[in-house]
Coordinates of C-alpha atoms and ligand atoms in Angstrom, one line a residue:
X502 CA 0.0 0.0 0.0
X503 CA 1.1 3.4 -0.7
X504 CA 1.8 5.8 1.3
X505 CA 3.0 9.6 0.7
X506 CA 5.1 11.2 3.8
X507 CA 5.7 15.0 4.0
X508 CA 9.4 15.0 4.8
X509 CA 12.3 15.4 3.4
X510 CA 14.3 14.3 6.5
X511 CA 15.8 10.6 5.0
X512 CA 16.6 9.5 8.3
X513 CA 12.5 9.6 9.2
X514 CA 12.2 7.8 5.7
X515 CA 14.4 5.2 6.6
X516 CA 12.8 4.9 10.6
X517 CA 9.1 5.0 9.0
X518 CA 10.0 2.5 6.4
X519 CA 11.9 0.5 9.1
X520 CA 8.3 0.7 11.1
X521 CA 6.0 0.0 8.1
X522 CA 7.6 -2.7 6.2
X523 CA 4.3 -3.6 4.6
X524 CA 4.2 -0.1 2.9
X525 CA 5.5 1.8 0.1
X526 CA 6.6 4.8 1.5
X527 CA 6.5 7.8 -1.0
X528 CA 8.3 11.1 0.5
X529 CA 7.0 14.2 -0.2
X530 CA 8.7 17.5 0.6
X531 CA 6.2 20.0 1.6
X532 CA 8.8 22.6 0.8
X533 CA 7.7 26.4 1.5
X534 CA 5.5 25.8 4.2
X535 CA 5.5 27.2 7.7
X536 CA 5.3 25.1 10.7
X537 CA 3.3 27.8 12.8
X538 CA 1.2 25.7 15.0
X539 CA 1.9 25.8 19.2
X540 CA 1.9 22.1 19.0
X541 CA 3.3 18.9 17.4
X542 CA -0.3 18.0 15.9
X543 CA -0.8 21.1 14.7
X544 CA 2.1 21.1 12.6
X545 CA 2.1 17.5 11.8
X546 CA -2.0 18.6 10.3
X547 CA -0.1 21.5 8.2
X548 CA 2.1 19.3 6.5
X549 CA -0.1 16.8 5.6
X550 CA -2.4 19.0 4.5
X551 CA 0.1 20.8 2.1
X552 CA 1.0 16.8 0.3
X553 CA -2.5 15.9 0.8
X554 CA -3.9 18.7 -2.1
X555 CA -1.0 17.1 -4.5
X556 CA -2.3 13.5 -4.1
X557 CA -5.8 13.1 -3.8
X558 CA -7.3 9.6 -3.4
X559 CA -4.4 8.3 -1.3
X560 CA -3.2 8.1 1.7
X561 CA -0.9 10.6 3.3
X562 CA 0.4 11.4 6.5
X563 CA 2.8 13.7 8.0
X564 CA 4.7 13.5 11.0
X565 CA 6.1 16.1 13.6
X566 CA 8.7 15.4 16.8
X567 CA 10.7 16.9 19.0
X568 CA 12.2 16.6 22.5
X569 CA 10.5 18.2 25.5
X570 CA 12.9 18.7 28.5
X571 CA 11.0 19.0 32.2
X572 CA 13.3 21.4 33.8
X573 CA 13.0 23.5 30.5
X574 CA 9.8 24.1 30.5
X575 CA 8.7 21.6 27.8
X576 CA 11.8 23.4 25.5
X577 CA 13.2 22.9 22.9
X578 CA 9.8 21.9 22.0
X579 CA 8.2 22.4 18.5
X580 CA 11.6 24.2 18.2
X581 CA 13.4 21.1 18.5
X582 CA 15.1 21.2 14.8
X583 CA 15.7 24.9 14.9
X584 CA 17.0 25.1 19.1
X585 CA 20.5 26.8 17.9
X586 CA 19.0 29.0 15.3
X587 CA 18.4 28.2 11.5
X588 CA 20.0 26.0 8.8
X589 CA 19.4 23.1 11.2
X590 CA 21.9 22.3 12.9
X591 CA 22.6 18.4 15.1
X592 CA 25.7 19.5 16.9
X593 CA 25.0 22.9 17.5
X594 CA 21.4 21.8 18.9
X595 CA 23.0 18.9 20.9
X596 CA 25.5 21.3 23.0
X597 CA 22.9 23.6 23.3
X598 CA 20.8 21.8 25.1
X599 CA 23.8 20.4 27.3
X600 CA 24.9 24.0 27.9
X601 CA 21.3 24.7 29.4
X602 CA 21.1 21.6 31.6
X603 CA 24.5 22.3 33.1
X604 CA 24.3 21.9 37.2
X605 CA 20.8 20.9 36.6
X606 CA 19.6 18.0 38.4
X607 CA 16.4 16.6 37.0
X608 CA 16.7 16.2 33.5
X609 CA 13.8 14.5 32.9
X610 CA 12.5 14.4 29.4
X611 CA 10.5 13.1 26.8
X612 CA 10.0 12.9 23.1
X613 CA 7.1 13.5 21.8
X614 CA 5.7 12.6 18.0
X615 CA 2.8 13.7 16.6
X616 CA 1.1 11.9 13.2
X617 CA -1.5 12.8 11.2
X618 CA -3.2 11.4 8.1
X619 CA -5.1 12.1 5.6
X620 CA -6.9 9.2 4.3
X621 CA -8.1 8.6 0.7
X622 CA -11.5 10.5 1.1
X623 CA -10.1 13.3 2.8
X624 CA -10.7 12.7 6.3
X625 CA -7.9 13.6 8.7
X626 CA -7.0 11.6 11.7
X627 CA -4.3 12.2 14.3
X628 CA -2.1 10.4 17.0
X629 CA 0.6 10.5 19.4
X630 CA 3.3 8.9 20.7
X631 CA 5.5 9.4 23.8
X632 CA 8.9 8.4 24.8
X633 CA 9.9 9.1 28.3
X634 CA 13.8 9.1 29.5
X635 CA 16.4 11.3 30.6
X636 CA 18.8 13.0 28.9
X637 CA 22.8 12.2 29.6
X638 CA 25.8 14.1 30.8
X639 CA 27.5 13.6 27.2
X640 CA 26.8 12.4 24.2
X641 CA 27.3 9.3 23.0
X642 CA 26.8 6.4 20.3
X643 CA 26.6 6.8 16.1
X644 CA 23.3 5.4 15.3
X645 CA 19.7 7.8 14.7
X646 CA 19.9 11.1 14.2
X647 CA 19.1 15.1 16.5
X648 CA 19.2 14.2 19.9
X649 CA 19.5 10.8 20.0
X650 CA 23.1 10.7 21.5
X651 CA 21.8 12.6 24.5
X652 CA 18.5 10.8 25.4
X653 CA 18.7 7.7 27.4
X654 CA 15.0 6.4 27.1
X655 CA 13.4 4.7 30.6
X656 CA 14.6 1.3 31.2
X657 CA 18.1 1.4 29.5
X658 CA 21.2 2.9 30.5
X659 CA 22.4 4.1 27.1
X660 CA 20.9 6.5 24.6
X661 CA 19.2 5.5 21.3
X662 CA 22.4 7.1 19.7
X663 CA 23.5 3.4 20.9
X664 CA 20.3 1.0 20.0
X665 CA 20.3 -0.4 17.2
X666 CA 17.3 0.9 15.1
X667 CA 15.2 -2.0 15.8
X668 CA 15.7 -1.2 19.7
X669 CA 14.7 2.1 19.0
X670 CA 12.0 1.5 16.9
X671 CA 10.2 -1.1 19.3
X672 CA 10.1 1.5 22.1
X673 CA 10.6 5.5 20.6
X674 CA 7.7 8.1 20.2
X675 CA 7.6 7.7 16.3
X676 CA 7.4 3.8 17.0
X677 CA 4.7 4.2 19.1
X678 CA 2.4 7.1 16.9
X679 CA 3.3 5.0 13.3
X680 CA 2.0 1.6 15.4
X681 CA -1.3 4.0 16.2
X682 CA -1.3 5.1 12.6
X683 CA -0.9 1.9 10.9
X684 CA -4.2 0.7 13.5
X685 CA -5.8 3.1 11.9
X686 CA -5.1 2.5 8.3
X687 CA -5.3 -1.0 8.4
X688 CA -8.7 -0.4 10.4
X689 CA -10.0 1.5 7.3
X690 CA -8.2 -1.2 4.9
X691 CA -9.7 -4.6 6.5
X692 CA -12.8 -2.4 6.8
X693 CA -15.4 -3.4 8.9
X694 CA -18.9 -4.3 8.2
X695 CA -19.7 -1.3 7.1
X696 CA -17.2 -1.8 4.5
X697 CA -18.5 -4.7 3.3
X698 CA -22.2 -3.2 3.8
X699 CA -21.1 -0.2 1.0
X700 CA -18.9 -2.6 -0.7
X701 CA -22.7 -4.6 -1.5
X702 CA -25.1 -1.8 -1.3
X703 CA -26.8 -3.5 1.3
X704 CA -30.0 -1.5 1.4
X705 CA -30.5 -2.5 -2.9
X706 CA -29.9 -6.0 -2.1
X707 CA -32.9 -6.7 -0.9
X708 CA -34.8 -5.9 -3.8
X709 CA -33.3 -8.5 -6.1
X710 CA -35.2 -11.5 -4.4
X711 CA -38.1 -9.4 -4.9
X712 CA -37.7 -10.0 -8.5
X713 CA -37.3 -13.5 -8.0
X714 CA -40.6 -13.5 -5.7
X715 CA -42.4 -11.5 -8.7
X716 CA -41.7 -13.8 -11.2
X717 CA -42.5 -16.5 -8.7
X718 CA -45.4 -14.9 -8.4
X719 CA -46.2 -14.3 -11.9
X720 CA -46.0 -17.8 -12.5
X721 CA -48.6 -19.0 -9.7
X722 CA -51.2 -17.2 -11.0
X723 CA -50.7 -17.7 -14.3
X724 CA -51.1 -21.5 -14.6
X725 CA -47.8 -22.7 -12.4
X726 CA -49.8 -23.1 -9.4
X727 CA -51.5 -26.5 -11.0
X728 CA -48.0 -27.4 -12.2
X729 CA -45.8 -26.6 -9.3
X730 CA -45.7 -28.7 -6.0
X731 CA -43.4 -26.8 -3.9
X732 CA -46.5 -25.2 -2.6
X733 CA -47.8 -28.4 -1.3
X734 CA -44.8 -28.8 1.0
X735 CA -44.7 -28.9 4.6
X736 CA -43.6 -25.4 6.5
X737 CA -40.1 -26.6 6.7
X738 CA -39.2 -28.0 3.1
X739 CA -41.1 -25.2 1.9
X740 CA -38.2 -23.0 1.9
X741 CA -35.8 -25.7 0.7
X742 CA -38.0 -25.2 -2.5
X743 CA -36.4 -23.8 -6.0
X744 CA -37.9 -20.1 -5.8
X745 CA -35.9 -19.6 -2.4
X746 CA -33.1 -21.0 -4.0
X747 CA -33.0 -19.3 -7.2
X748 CA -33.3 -16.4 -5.0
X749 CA -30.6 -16.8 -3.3
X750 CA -28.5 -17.2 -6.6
X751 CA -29.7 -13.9 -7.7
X752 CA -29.1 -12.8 -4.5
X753 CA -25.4 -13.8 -5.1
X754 CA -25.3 -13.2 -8.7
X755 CA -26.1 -9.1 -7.9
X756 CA -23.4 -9.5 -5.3
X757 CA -20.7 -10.4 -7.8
X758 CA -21.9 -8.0 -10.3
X759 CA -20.9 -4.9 -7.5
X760 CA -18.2 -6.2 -6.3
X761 CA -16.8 -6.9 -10.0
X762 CA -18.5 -3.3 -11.0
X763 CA -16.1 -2.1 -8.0
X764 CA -13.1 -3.9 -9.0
X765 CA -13.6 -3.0 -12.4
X766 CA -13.5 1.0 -11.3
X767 CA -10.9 0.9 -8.5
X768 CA -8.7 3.1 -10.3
X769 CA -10.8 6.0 -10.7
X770 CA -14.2 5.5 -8.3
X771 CA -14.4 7.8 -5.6
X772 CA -15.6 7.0 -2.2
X773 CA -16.0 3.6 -3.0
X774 CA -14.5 0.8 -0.3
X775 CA -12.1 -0.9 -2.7
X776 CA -10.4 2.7 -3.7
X777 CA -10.8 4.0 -0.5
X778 CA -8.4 1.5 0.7
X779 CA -10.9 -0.1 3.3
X780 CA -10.8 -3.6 1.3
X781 CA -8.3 -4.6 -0.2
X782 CA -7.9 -5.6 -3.9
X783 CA -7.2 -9.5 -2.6
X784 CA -10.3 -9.6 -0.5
X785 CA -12.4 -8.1 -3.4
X786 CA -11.4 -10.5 -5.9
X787 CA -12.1 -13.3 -3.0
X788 CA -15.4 -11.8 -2.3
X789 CA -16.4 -12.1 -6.5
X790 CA -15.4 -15.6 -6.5
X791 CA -16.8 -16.4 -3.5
X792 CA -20.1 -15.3 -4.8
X793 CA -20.0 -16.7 -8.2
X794 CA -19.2 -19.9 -6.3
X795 CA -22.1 -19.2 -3.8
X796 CA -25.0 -18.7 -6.5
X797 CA -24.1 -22.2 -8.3
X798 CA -23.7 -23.6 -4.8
X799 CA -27.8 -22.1 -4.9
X800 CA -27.9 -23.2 -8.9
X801 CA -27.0 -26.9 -7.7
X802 CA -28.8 -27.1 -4.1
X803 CA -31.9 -26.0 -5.4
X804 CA -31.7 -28.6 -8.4
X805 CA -30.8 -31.1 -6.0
X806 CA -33.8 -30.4 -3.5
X807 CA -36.3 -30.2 -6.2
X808 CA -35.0 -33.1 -8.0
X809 CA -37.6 -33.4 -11.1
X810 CA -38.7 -30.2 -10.9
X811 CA -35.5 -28.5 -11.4
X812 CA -34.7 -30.3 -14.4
X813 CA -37.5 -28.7 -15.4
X814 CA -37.0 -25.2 -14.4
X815 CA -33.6 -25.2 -16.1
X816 CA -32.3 -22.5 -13.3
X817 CA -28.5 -22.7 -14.3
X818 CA -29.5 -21.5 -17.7
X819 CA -30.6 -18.4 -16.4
X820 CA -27.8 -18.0 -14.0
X821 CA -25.5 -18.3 -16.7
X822 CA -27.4 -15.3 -18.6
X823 CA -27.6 -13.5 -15.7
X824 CA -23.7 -13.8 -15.6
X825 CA -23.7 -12.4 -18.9
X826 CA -25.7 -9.7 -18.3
X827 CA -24.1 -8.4 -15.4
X828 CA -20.5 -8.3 -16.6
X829 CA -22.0 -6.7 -20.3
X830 CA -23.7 -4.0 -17.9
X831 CA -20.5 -3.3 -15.6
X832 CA -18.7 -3.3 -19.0
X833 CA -20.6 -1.4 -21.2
X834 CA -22.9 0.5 -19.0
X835 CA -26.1 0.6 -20.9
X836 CA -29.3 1.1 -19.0
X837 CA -31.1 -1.2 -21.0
X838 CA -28.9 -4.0 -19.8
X839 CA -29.2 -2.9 -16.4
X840 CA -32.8 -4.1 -17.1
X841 CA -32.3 -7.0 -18.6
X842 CA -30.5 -8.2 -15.3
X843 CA -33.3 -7.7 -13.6
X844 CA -35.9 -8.9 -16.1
X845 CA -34.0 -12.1 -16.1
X846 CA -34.7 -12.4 -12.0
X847 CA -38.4 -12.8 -13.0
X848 CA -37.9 -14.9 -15.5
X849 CA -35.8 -17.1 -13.4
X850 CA -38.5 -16.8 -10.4
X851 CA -40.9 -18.2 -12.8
X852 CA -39.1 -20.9 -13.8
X853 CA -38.3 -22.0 -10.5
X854 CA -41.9 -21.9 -9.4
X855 CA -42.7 -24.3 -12.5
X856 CA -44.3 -21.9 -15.3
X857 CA -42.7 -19.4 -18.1
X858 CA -45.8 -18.7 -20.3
X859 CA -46.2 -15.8 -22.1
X860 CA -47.6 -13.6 -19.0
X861 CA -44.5 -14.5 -16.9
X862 CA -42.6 -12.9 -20.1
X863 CA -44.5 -10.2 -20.5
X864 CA -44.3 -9.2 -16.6
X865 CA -41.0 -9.4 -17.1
X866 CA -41.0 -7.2 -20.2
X867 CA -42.6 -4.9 -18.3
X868 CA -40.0 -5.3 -15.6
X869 CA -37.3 -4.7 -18.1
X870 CA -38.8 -1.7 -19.4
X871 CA -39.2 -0.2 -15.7
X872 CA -35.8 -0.7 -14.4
X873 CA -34.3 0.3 -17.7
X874 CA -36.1 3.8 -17.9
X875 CA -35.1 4.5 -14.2
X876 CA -31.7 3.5 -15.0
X877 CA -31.8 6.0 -18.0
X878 CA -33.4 8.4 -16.1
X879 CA -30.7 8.0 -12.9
X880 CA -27.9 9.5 -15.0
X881 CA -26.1 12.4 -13.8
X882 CA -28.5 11.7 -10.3
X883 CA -25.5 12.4 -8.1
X884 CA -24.8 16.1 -8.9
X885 CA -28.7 16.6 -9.0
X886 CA -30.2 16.1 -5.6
X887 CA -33.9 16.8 -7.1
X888 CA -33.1 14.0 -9.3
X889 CA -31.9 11.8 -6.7
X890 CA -35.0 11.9 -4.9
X891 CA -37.3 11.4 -7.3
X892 CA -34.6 8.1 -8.2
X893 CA -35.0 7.1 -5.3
X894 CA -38.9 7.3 -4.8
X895 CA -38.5 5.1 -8.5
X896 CA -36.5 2.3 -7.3
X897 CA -38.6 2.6 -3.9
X898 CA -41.9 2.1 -6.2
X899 CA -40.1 -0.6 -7.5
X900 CA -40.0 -2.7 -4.0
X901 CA -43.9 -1.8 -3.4
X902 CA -44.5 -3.4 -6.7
X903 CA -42.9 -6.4 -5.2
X904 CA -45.1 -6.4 -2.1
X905 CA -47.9 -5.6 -4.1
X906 CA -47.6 -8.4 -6.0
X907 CA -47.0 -11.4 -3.4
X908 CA -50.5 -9.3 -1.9
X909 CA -52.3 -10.1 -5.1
X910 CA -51.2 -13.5 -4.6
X911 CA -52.4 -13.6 -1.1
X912 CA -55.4 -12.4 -1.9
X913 CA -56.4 -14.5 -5.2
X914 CA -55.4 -17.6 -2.9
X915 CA -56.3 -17.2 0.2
X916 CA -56.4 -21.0 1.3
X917 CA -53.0 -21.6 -0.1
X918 CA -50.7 -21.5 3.1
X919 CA -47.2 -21.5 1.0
X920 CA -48.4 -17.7 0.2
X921 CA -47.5 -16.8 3.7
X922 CA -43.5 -17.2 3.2
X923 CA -43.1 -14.8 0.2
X924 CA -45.4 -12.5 1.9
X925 CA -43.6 -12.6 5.2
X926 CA -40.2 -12.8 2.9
X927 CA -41.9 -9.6 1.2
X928 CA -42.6 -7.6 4.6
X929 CA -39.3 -8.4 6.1
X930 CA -37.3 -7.3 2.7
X931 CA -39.4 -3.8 2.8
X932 CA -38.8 -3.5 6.5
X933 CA -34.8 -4.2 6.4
X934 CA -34.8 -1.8 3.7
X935 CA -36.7 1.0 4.8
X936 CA -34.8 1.3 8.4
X937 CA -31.0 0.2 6.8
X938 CA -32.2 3.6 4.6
X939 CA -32.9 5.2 7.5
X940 CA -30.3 3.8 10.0
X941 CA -27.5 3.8 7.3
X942 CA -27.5 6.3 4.6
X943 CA -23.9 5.6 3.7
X944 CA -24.7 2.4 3.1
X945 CA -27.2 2.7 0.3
X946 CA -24.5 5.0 -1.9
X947 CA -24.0 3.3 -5.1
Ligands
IMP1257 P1 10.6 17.7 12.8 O1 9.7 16.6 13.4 O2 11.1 17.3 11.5 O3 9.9 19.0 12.9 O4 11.9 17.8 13.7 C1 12.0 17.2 14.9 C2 13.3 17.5 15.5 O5 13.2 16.9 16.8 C3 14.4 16.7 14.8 O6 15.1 17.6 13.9 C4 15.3 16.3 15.9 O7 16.2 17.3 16.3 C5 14.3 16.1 17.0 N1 13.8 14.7 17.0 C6 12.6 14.2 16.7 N2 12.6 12.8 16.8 C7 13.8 12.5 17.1 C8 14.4 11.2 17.4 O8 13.8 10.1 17.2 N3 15.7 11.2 17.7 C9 16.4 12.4 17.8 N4 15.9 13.5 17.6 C10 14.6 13.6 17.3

């Protein structure tokens, strides 16, 4: 992972690389600008600030240290690098500081080091770290850099001039902040459910059964009922039956589709988890083939619960279009694709519930037609809020037309008990979906 650090000090180069092995650490001199804050965060925030503008979309922090000596009254400070006046100056500094703690008994001290990041949508994030110790009589040792032959850290008896840089890494200030830093990047880059909640645009998801449920739907009151058992079931083996299973390979089908639309666009998507660094490009891929492998896990179980029927229903078929589809829309973009995805759900809910006659088609023509206008009509929604309501009132009409329908059903067969699932299916999906809007608006970006 990359990772751009406003410096051009190579010896806090070499330290933060030492410290972040897993990163490629980019340096980037913030040259002109004035460290003017009171504080180490302060001026670790103007630094990063000052790379952050030249690289948007990535990651960059900034770091800012100095030594803080008690019986000086927190001096040299933020003036740490500039104690003996300007061009820097390590010697000058070092006797300095020895000149003003001459006679003086408690020379407590501490570094101090202040990080602050800038992570790929902008959002700033700071942390310290502290290293207490003492500083010596006289200096001593050849490794690090500033100060480090003077300061003998707690719990050693020679100064990190005189560790070796693994020594002082495991226990110095800029140890400890980068360990804090790298928490929080790696945080943001396992992501958490969230993450994987925007990674999946959990609050659409629960529309794409709906389609399934439609078609189902479609299908039972347009001659399947006769033809399909699966409502004759018991409770139990009624949801082993092929309409909950083609649902779930839709389910997983549409889950592929993102996550490839979102591989596909890592390079240039904004605020999207895969380019935002909060999943990696590993875990992405993972998560695709995971859910390709999940919807023909769905393809197969279902066949295999429904034994003749799903030869019948020929389910794989339409997973196999829906693949093609879905990778023609994430590659080409059309809206009328985009419809055909979905149209292909109803067909596919039909066929699992044992009928595709010529209403099942034309309900899904009908579906087609729907999604692919809204689609159209979507374009350019994100820059138009006006738009992006009345979008989202669309797609909102679209899961009431999925309740609506499994309520038609309920009504036109009252006495058939296998009803109750899609309706209760159908209650929960509008449910989850209305409070994840409400609950988690982040979430429902796409
Ligand atoms: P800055 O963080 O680049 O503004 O400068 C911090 C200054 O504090 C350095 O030039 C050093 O003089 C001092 N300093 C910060 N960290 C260390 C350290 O790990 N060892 C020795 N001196 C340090």
């Amino acid at each position: 992972m990359r990772l751009f650090v406003a410096t051009h000090n190579r010896h806090k180069i070499r330290e933060i690389s030492q410290i972040l092995p897993g990163f490629e650490i980019v340096a980037d001199d913030p040259v002109g600008v004035e460290e003017t804050a009171p504080d180490f965060t302060g001026n670790a925030l103007i630094k990063v600030r000052a790379i952050a503008a030249r690289h948007p979309g990535e990651w960059c922090m900034a770091d800012d240290s100095g030594l803080e000596v008690k019986a000086l009254g927190g001096a040299p400070g933020v003036r740490s690098a500039r104690y003996a006046g300007e061009p820097t100056d390590t010697a000058a500094n070092n006797a300095l500081l020895l000149k003003n703690l001459e006679g003086v008994e408690d020379r407590t001290a501490n570094f101090t080091c202040a990080v602050a990041l800038v992570d790929p949508n902008g959002r700033e994030h700071t942390v310290e770290g502290r290293c207490y110790g003492r500083i010596a009589l006289a200096p001593s040792g050849a490794e690090g850099f500033g100060y480090d032959p003077l300061f003998i850290p707690d719990g050693r008896d020679k100064p990190f001039a005189e560790l070796s840089p693994d020594e002082k890494n495991a226990i110095s200030h800029r140890g400890r902040a980068l360990a804090e830093a790298v928490k929080i990047i790696r945080g943001k880059k396992r992501g958490g459910v969230m993450a994987w909640l925007r990674l999946f645009r959990a609050v659409n998801l629960p529309t794409v059964p709906g389609d399934v449920f439609v078609g189902a739907a479609a299908a039972l009151t347009t001659g399947g009922l006769a033809a399909s058992p699966w409502l004759d079931l018991g409770w139990s083996a009624r949801f082993l039956s092929p309409v909950w299973w083609a649902a779930g390979a839709s389910v997983f089908l549409y889950m592929f589709g993102l996550v490839h639309n979102d591989i596909r666009g890592a390079a240039t998507d904004k605020d999207r988890p895969i380019p935002d660094g909060e999943i990696s490009m590993d875990a992405a891929l993972a998560a695709a083939t995971a859910c390709l492998g999940a919807a023909g896990l769905c393809a197969w179980a279902g066949g295999l619960l429904a034994g003749g029927l799903w030869s019948s229903v020929s389910w794989p078929r339409y997973a196999l279009l829906l693949v093609v589809a879905i990778v023609s829309y994430n590659r080409f973009k059309q809206w009328w694709m985009m419809g055909a995805c979905r149209a292909l759900n109803v067909v596919a809910g039909a066929a699992a519930a044992g009928a595709v006659n010529s209403r099942v088609l034309c309900a899904a023509v009908i579906w087609w037609a729907y999604i692919s206008l809204v689609t159209l009509y979507s374009d350019g929604e994100e820059s138009d809020p006006a738009k992006k309501r009345s979008v989202g009132f669309l797609v909102g009409a679209i899961v009431y037309l999925q309740l609506g329908a499994l309520v038609m059903l309920a009504l036109a067969y009252p006495n058939v008990s296998g009803i109750r699932p899609l309706l209760i299916a159908g209650a929960v999906m509008l449910a989850a979906l209305r409070l994840m809007k409400q609950l988690l608006p982040r979430v429902s970006a796409s």
